[in-house]
Tab-separated table of C-alpha atoms and ligand atoms in Angstrom:
chain	number	residue	atom	x	y	z
R	1	UNK	CA	30.056	20.107	-22.133
R	2	UNK	CA	28.217	17.589	-23.721
R	3	UNK	CA	29.722	15.546	-26.956
R	4	UNK	CA	29.090	17.681	-30.563
R	5	UNK	CA	27.635	15.206	-32.215
R	6	UNK	CA	28.342	13.322	-35.797
R	7	UNK	CA	24.958	14.170	-37.058
R	8	UNK	CA	24.877	17.694	-36.407
R	9	UNK	CA	28.488	18.394	-37.620
R	10	UNK	CA	27.826	16.334	-40.859
R	11	UNK	CA	24.634	18.627	-41.139
R	12	UNK	CA	27.246	21.963	-40.518
R	13	UNK	CA	28.872	20.368	-43.791
R	14	UNK	CA	26.302	20.181	-46.068
R	15	UNK	CA	24.572	23.054	-45.187
R	16	UNK	CA	28.042	24.973	-45.372
R	17	UNK	CA	28.663	23.154	-49.014
R	18	UNK	CA	25.568	24.165	-50.462
R	19	UNK	CA	25.549	27.758	-49.652
R	20	UNK	CA	27.227	30.192	-52.051
R	21	UNK	CA	27.110	33.085	-49.615
R	22	UNK	CA	27.202	33.072	-45.843
R	23	UNK	CA	26.476	35.912	-43.389
R	24	UNK	CA	27.868	35.823	-39.994
R	25	UNK	CA	26.320	37.796	-37.481
R	26	UNK	CA	26.084	38.233	-33.614
R	27	UNK	CA	24.400	40.645	-30.896
R	28	UNK	CA	24.265	44.515	-30.614
R	29	UNK	CA	27.330	45.666	-29.324
R	30	UNK	CA	29.372	43.236	-29.983
R	31	UNK	CA	31.731	41.977	-27.216
R	32	UNK	CA	34.908	39.653	-27.408
R	33	UNK	CA	33.251	37.277	-27.355
R	34	UNK	CA	30.926	37.898	-30.203
R	35	UNK	CA	34.043	39.267	-32.228
R	36	UNK	CA	36.155	36.493	-31.490
R	37	UNK	CA	33.796	34.498	-32.489
R	38	UNK	CA	32.454	35.968	-35.517
R	39	UNK	CA	35.935	36.412	-37.149
R	40	UNK	CA	37.547	33.386	-36.544
R	41	UNK	CA	34.003	31.774	-38.218
R	42	UNK	CA	35.197	34.040	-41.450
R	43	UNK	CA	38.760	32.810	-41.579
R	44	UNK	CA	37.985	29.129	-40.890
R	45	UNK	CA	34.828	29.743	-44.083
R	46	UNK	CA	37.748	32.108	-46.099
R	47	UNK	CA	39.773	28.908	-45.920
R	48	UNK	CA	37.422	26.445	-47.028
R	49	UNK	CA	36.657	29.629	-50.413
R	50	UNK	CA	33.629	30.930	-49.234
R	51	UNK	CA	32.212	33.966	-50.086
R	52	UNK	CA	31.660	35.541	-46.406
R	53	UNK	CA	31.173	38.592	-44.213
R	54	UNK	CA	30.355	39.515	-40.709
R	55	UNK	CA	27.227	41.740	-40.652
R	56	UNK	CA	27.003	43.270	-37.322
R	57	UNK	CA	24.011	45.825	-35.695
R	58	UNK	CA	26.331	48.047	-35.275
R	59	UNK	CA	30.020	48.799	-35.050
R	60	UNK	CA	31.956	46.641	-32.427
R	61	UNK	CA	34.431	48.609	-30.135
R	62	UNK	CA	37.834	50.039	-31.087
R	63	UNK	CA	39.440	48.414	-28.291
R	64	UNK	CA	38.836	45.048	-29.485
R	65	UNK	CA	40.331	46.137	-33.585
R	66	UNK	CA	43.356	44.370	-32.501
R	67	UNK	CA	41.152	40.687	-33.569
R	68	UNK	CA	40.039	41.779	-36.968
R	69	UNK	CA	43.064	41.904	-39.464
R	70	UNK	CA	43.462	44.557	-41.229
R	71	UNK	CA	42.524	43.500	-44.879
R	72	UNK	CA	39.150	41.499	-43.414
R	73	UNK	CA	37.994	45.387	-42.166
R	74	UNK	CA	35.927	45.963	-45.076
R	75	UNK	CA	34.293	42.233	-44.624
R	76	UNK	CA	32.378	43.880	-41.442
R	77	UNK	CA	29.072	45.898	-42.376
R	78	UNK	CA	27.684	47.424	-39.685
R	79	UNK	CA	24.400	48.144	-40.060
R	80	UNK	CA	24.306	51.298	-37.746
R	81	UNK	CA	26.504	52.682	-40.869
R	82	UNK	CA	25.584	51.218	-43.095
R	83	UNK	CA	21.634	49.807	-42.741
R	84	UNK	CA	21.112	49.089	-47.250
R	85	UNK	CA	24.415	47.027	-47.846
R	86	UNK	CA	23.601	45.026	-44.099
R	87	UNK	CA	20.157	44.427	-45.109
R	88	UNK	CA	21.131	43.462	-48.532
R	89	UNK	CA	23.731	40.912	-47.530
R	90	UNK	CA	21.768	39.083	-44.847
R	91	UNK	CA	18.941	38.644	-47.004
R	92	UNK	CA	20.956	37.958	-50.184
R	93	UNK	CA	22.811	34.900	-47.385
R	94	UNK	CA	22.373	31.396	-48.182
R	95	UNK	CA	23.207	30.872	-45.201
R	96	UNK	CA	23.206	33.119	-41.960
R	97	UNK	CA	25.026	32.041	-38.864
R	98	UNK	CA	23.696	33.521	-35.197
R	99	UNK	CA	26.919	33.797	-32.679
R	100	UNK	CA	26.929	34.912	-28.986
R	101	UNK	CA	23.030	35.488	-29.171
R	102	UNK	CA	19.514	33.735	-29.601
R	103	UNK	CA	16.868	35.193	-29.914
R	104	UNK	CA	16.190	38.501	-32.473
R	105	UNK	CA	14.956	41.003	-30.277
R	106	UNK	CA	15.428	44.520	-30.825
R	107	UNK	CA	17.348	44.872	-28.114
R	108	UNK	CA	19.563	41.954	-28.731
R	109	UNK	CA	19.202	42.841	-32.599
R	110	UNK	CA	19.524	46.225	-33.475
R	111	UNK	CA	18.429	47.004	-36.806
R	112	UNK	CA	19.290	43.226	-37.809
R	113	UNK	CA	16.134	42.475	-35.435
R	114	UNK	CA	13.596	42.463	-38.738
R	115	UNK	CA	15.948	41.403	-41.581
R	116	UNK	CA	17.084	38.509	-39.229
R	117	UNK	CA	13.420	37.731	-38.298
R	118	UNK	CA	12.405	37.468	-42.244
R	119	UNK	CA	14.524	34.677	-43.144
R	120	UNK	CA	13.515	30.966	-43.138
R	121	UNK	CA	15.357	28.987	-39.887
R	122	UNK	CA	15.843	26.831	-42.861
R	123	UNK	CA	18.537	29.515	-44.000
R	124	UNK	CA	19.980	30.114	-39.880
R	125	UNK	CA	22.372	28.354	-37.799
R	126	UNK	CA	22.748	29.235	-34.283
R	127	UNK	CA	26.214	28.851	-32.230
R	128	UNK	CA	25.485	30.058	-28.434
R	129	UNK	CA	26.113	29.547	-25.319
R	130	UNK	CA	23.300	31.784	-23.820
R	131	UNK	CA	20.164	30.120	-21.786
R	132	UNK	CA	17.068	29.791	-22.456
R	133	UNK	CA	17.534	29.150	-27.411
R	134	UNK	CA	14.304	29.007	-29.112
R	135	UNK	CA	16.205	26.269	-31.355
R	136	UNK	CA	13.503	26.008	-33.774
R	137	UNK	CA	14.128	29.303	-35.556
R	138	UNK	CA	17.204	27.016	-36.812
R	139	UNK	CA	18.339	24.700	-39.187
R	140	UNK	CA	20.831	23.811	-36.720
R	141	UNK	CA	21.653	24.805	-33.495
R	142	UNK	CA	24.602	24.290	-31.407
R	143	UNK	CA	23.676	25.068	-27.782
R	144	UNK	CA	25.676	25.149	-25.201
R	145	UNK	CA	26.170	26.317	-21.572
R	146	UNK	CA	28.135	24.460	-20.133
R	147	UNK	CA	31.038	26.066	-21.729
R	148	UNK	CA	33.040	29.124	-21.528
R	149	UNK	CA	31.221	31.388	-24.634
R	150	UNK	CA	30.926	31.450	-27.620
R	151	UNK	CA	34.435	31.216	-28.760
R	152	UNK	CA	35.198	27.839	-26.882
R	153	UNK	CA	31.864	26.292	-28.765
R	154	UNK	CA	32.838	27.317	-31.567
R	155	UNK	CA	36.734	26.259	-30.763
R	156	UNK	CA	35.342	22.640	-30.467
R	157	UNK	CA	32.894	22.485	-33.546
R	158	UNK	CA	35.950	23.644	-35.710
R	159	UNK	CA	37.967	20.661	-34.174
R	160	UNK	CA	34.923	18.269	-34.903
R	161	UNK	CA	35.114	19.041	-38.619
R	162	UNK	CA	36.826	17.050	-41.407
R	163	UNK	CA	39.183	19.860	-41.920
R	164	UNK	CA	40.747	19.605	-39.162
R	165	UNK	CA	40.170	16.423	-37.664
R	166	UNK	CA	41.067	17.562	-34.129
R	167	UNK	CA	44.145	19.244	-35.202
R	168	UNK	CA	44.187	23.089	-33.546
R	169	UNK	CA	47.277	23.788	-36.151
R	170	UNK	CA	44.826	23.831	-39.180
R	171	UNK	CA	42.895	26.322	-38.531
R	172	UNK	CA	44.554	29.812	-39.233
R	173	UNK	CA	46.010	32.162	-36.763
R	174	UNK	CA	44.152	34.768	-37.175
R	175	UNK	CA	40.611	32.053	-35.970
R	176	UNK	CA	43.133	30.729	-33.320
R	177	UNK	CA	44.521	34.299	-31.643
R	178	UNK	CA	40.863	35.489	-32.125
R	179	UNK	CA	39.226	32.595	-30.582
R	180	UNK	CA	41.356	33.094	-27.356
R	181	UNK	CA	40.604	36.322	-27.301
R	182	UNK	CA	37.223	36.475	-27.231
R	183	UNK	CA	37.336	33.066	-24.849
R	184	UNK	CA	39.546	35.162	-22.591
R	185	UNK	CA	37.211	38.215	-22.547
R	186	UNK	CA	33.896	36.215	-22.030
R	187	UNK	CA	35.326	34.639	-18.536
R	188	UNK	CA	36.930	37.787	-17.322
R	189	UNK	CA	40.118	36.682	-18.001
R	190	UNK	CA	40.685	32.740	-16.991
R	191	UNK	CA	38.594	34.141	-13.058
R	192	UNK	CA	34.681	32.801	-13.731
R	193	UNK	CA	32.620	30.178	-16.291
R	194	UNK	CA	35.822	28.246	-16.621
R	195	UNK	CA	35.722	24.219	-17.557
R	196	UNK	CA	37.646	21.520	-18.230
R	197	UNK	CA	37.223	22.129	-21.695
R	198	UNK	CA	37.814	25.620	-21.572
R	199	UNK	CA	41.462	24.344	-20.014
R	200	UNK	CA	42.103	22.301	-22.686
R	201	UNK	CA	41.328	24.716	-25.362
R	202	UNK	CA	43.599	27.253	-24.319
R	203	UNK	CA	46.026	24.418	-24.047
R	204	UNK	CA	45.883	23.712	-27.259
R	205	UNK	CA	45.949	26.938	-28.713
R	206	UNK	CA	49.026	27.409	-26.425
R	207	UNK	CA	50.772	24.362	-27.676
R	208	UNK	CA	50.343	26.084	-31.905
R	209	UNK	CA	52.729	28.658	-30.558
R	210	UNK	CA	50.154	31.868	-30.563
R	211	UNK	CA	50.878	34.669	-28.541
R	212	UNK	CA	48.906	34.957	-25.333
R	213	UNK	CA	50.706	37.720	-24.202
R	214	UNK	CA	50.015	40.384	-26.499
R	215	UNK	CA	46.499	39.243	-26.816
R	216	UNK	CA	46.414	40.165	-22.753
R	217	UNK	CA	48.370	43.907	-23.621
R	218	UNK	CA	45.739	44.937	-26.110
R	219	UNK	CA	42.638	43.474	-23.694
R	220	UNK	CA	44.009	44.643	-20.604
R	221	UNK	CA	47.073	47.666	-21.207
R	222	UNK	CA	45.606	50.002	-23.707
R	223	UNK	CA	42.991	52.029	-21.970
R	224	UNK	CA	42.475	55.626	-21.878
R	225	UNK	CA	43.349	57.442	-18.548
R	226	UNK	CA	40.118	57.844	-18.980
R	227	UNK	CA	38.766	54.401	-18.156
R	228	UNK	CA	40.418	54.519	-14.515
R	229	UNK	CA	39.749	57.572	-13.488
R	230	UNK	CA	35.908	57.017	-13.862
R	231	UNK	CA	35.793	53.888	-12.610
R	232	UNK	CA	37.446	55.509	-9.817
R	233	UNK	CA	34.963	57.818	-9.030
R	234	UNK	CA	32.707	54.901	-9.234
R	235	UNK	CA	33.308	53.088	-6.545
R	236	UNK	CA	34.448	56.137	-4.559
R	237	UNK	CA	31.331	58.364	-4.734
R	238	UNK	CA	28.702	56.911	-6.415
R	239	UNK	CA	28.607	53.113	-5.586
R	240	UNK	CA	25.556	52.579	-3.333
R	241	UNK	CA	25.046	48.995	-1.911
R	242	UNK	CA	21.116	48.549	-0.338
R	243	UNK	CA	20.955	46.193	2.673
R	244	UNK	CA	20.085	43.162	0.374
R	245	UNK	CA	23.419	42.806	-0.598
R	246	UNK	CA	22.943	44.589	-3.735
R	247	UNK	CA	24.974	47.314	-5.000
R	248	UNK	CA	24.138	49.040	-8.167
R	249	UNK	CA	25.751	52.098	-10.551
R	250	UNK	CA	24.248	54.522	-12.401
R	251	UNK	CA	26.435	56.678	-14.893
R	252	UNK	CA	24.442	59.345	-16.559
R	253	UNK	CA	25.104	60.427	-19.981
R	254	UNK	CA	26.825	63.626	-18.998
R	255	UNK	CA	29.068	61.334	-16.752
R	256	UNK	CA	29.375	59.155	-20.212
R	257	UNK	CA	30.170	62.715	-22.000
R	258	UNK	CA	32.381	64.337	-19.161
R	259	UNK	CA	34.570	61.492	-19.181
R	260	UNK	CA	34.596	60.738	-23.000
R	261	UNK	CA	33.170	57.094	-22.832
R	262	UNK	CA	33.138	55.096	-26.032
R	263	UNK	CA	31.368	51.758	-26.046
R	264	UNK	CA	33.871	49.127	-24.477
R	265	UNK	CA	35.363	51.102	-22.468
R	266	UNK	CA	33.353	49.905	-19.203
R	267	UNK	CA	33.714	46.456	-19.944
R	268	UNK	CA	34.579	44.946	-16.549
R	269	UNK	CA	33.194	47.896	-14.246
R	270	UNK	CA	30.293	45.578	-13.281
R	271	UNK	CA	32.023	42.950	-11.676
R	272	UNK	CA	34.148	45.290	-9.050
R	273	UNK	CA	31.389	45.163	-6.818
R	274	UNK	CA	31.121	41.759	-5.872
R	275	UNK	CA	34.974	41.727	-4.413
R	276	UNK	CA	33.076	43.076	-1.537
R	277	UNK	CA	32.144	40.142	0.823
R	278	UNK	CA	28.143	41.442	1.272
R	279	UNK	CA	27.529	41.884	-2.118
R	280	UNK	CA	25.238	38.898	-3.739
R	281	UNK	CA	24.352	40.640	-7.068
R	282	UNK	CA	25.457	44.143	-8.915
R	283	UNK	CA	24.057	46.280	-11.024
R	284	UNK	CA	25.778	48.624	-13.644
R	285	UNK	CA	23.201	51.017	-15.234
R	286	UNK	CA	23.828	53.603	-17.899
R	287	UNK	CA	22.233	55.831	-19.454
R	288	UNK	CA	21.194	55.260	-23.404
R	289	UNK	CA	18.827	56.959	-25.661
R	290	UNK	CA	15.098	56.185	-24.924
R	291	UNK	CA	16.254	53.470	-21.992
R	292	UNK	CA	18.959	52.564	-19.299
R	293	UNK	CA	21.249	50.265	-20.745
R	294	UNK	CA	21.622	47.332	-17.233
R	295	UNK	CA	24.096	44.979	-16.206
R	296	UNK	CA	23.723	42.433	-14.093
R	297	UNK	CA	26.581	40.233	-12.188
R	298	UNK	CA	24.986	37.784	-8.849
R	299	UNK	CA	26.968	35.760	-6.604
R	300	UNK	CA	26.290	31.705	-6.359
R	301	UNK	CA	22.814	31.064	-5.287
R	302	UNK	CA	21.586	34.762	-6.896
R	303	UNK	CA	20.098	34.254	-10.535
R	304	UNK	CA	21.130	37.494	-12.944
R	305	UNK	CA	19.471	35.625	-15.398
R	306	UNK	CA	16.452	35.250	-13.122
R	307	UNK	CA	16.402	39.017	-12.309
R	308	UNK	CA	17.456	40.451	-15.458
R	309	UNK	CA	14.256	37.991	-17.083
R	310	UNK	CA	11.787	39.489	-14.522
R	311	UNK	CA	12.596	43.061	-14.368
R	312	UNK	CA	14.554	44.318	-16.909
R	313	UNK	CA	13.466	42.121	-19.701
R	314	UNK	CA	16.468	41.138	-20.670
R	315	UNK	CA	18.121	37.628	-19.717
R	316	UNK	CA	21.774	36.176	-20.385
R	317	UNK	CA	23.131	33.909	-17.942
R	318	UNK	CA	22.990	31.802	-14.728
R	319	UNK	CA	25.556	34.949	-12.977
R	320	UNK	CA	25.253	37.354	-15.747
R	321	UNK	CA	23.360	39.005	-17.407
R	322	UNK	CA	21.679	41.711	-18.907
R	323	UNK	CA	18.776	44.654	-20.579
R	324	UNK	CA	16.520	47.615	-20.280
R	325	UNK	CA	15.061	49.732	-18.460
R	326	UNK	CA	12.586	51.792	-20.865
R	327	UNK	CA	11.513	55.569	-20.846
R	328	UNK	CA	8.392	55.992	-19.813
R	329	UNK	CA	7.551	52.472	-20.108
R	330	UNK	CA	9.103	51.688	-16.997
R	331	UNK	CA	10.463	54.080	-15.371
R	332	UNK	CA	9.383	58.190	-15.907
R	333	UNK	CA	13.688	59.323	-16.306
R	334	UNK	CA	16.693	58.572	-15.493
R	335	UNK	CA	16.602	60.149	-11.934
R	336	UNK	CA	13.603	57.536	-11.055
R	337	UNK	CA	16.065	54.395	-11.710
R	338	UNK	CA	17.653	54.049	-8.006
R	339	UNK	CA	14.268	53.506	-6.629
R	340	UNK	CA	13.648	51.568	-9.510
R	341	UNK	CA	16.471	49.248	-8.430
R	342	UNK	CA	16.202	49.400	-4.589
R	343	UNK	CA	12.163	48.062	-4.966
R	344	UNK	CA	12.603	45.521	-7.314
R	345	UNK	CA	15.865	44.172	-6.245
R	346	UNK	CA	14.136	44.246	-2.512
R	347	UNK	CA	11.673	42.021	-4.180
R	348	UNK	CA	14.093	39.650	-6.017
R	349	UNK	CA	16.707	39.164	-3.332
R	350	UNK	CA	14.044	38.553	0.096
R	351	UNK	CA	12.631	35.141	-2.535
R	352	UNK	CA	13.824	32.410	-2.830
R	353	UNK	CA	15.715	32.304	-6.021
R	354	UNK	CA	17.230	28.842	-5.361
D	1	5GP	P1	26.719	42.647	-20.549
D	1	5GP	O1	25.742	42.823	-19.147
D	1	5GP	O2	28.527	41.970	-20.145
D	1	5GP	O3	26.098	43.853	-21.086
D	1	5GP	O4	26.152	41.340	-20.372
D	1	5GP	C1	26.113	40.277	-19.736
D	1	5GP	C2	25.242	39.040	-20.479
D	1	5GP	O5	24.009	39.260	-20.448
D	1	5GP	C3	25.845	38.454	-21.748
D	1	5GP	O6	25.643	37.447	-21.904
D	1	5GP	C4	24.475	39.243	-22.727
D	1	5GP	O7	24.162	38.244	-23.252
D	1	5GP	C5	23.706	39.138	-21.830
D	1	5GP	N1	22.567	40.005	-22.088
D	1	5GP	C6	23.115	41.564	-21.918
D	1	5GP	N2	22.227	42.555	-22.311
D	1	5GP	C7	21.350	41.588	-22.899
D	1	5GP	C8	19.937	42.263	-23.100
D	1	5GP	O8	19.196	42.876	-23.233
D	1	5GP	N3	18.742	41.005	-23.241
D	1	5GP	C9	19.001	39.662	-22.946
D	1	5GP	N4	18.248	38.220	-23.499
D	1	5GP	N5	20.664	38.780	-22.784
D	1	5GP	C10	21.323	40.521	-22.807
D	2	MN	MN1	29.479	35.487	-24.720
């Protein structure tokens, strides 16, 4: 991780000092890192006496609700549930923090795409760990790919702020828990993207007495039976492995309905096929309205990011990326997805991807 510059921290302080109303936003289908980072920043800004709220493109999954304090539920607005309020809060904010994403496309921002684009750059701040940001879109951009997560990057930013002066105990307890939870989900519980700074962050947060066991319990021991039953079926019956070492699983709407799968329930599924030695890239494809949602994970030497950018209108990180297959532009219907995946991954895997 690059050092966080004093100049950027000074700029962050002056931008937030001069802002009365602050909105914090993250990407569509918010995950643990998105919720953990937006909520931790909310708690920090509340501590400074700011009028702050979180505006998301859509609701966060129930499985992550343990991160958010009950008293703050009303400060988190989903544009999908209340478009008018969401638009009003973004347009009326003096400053908007964009966390865990770095472009304003509809596939990343959903209904917030246009309201975010409409803001002047001088009112936007980026805090993100994805590849290829357009930093000219922001008054201030904290963009760092050499960290585990946005939660980690935010932690180090907050540690550089004069209010904390490097002391984690100066942060609200709820912020510390949220940051640890978000970092845990983005690293698959320390399974990937772990840097020396990640372990240092974890250690500093644990020293404050934050209850990691409780976070792990909420994250990994409270699923419904349906999730594991579905995973079993997908791995036993539905997973295909191509001759190029690409595993893919397609989950149709009928299956999502049969297993009563909610947003967040399939989190982590895409990683499972990588446990097989011959599998070098894994694709999980879920049917949605008018498109298929694509998640990609790859082993070292194969760029999930390059594949997502070239064939799935997306991107992300080197080894973990996502995108979409549009119907009817890319494929006529979900039944064509297997042939499309096999065709494009064959092209991709047989090229020099170094
Ligand atoms: P996931 O597979 O967990 O949904 O996403 C994996 C990574 O790819 C995440 O870092 C996420 O931000 C990124 N990603 C997922 N979907 C999209 C997309 O539609 N566009 C872009 N640019 N990135 C995506
Ligand atoms: Mn993230």
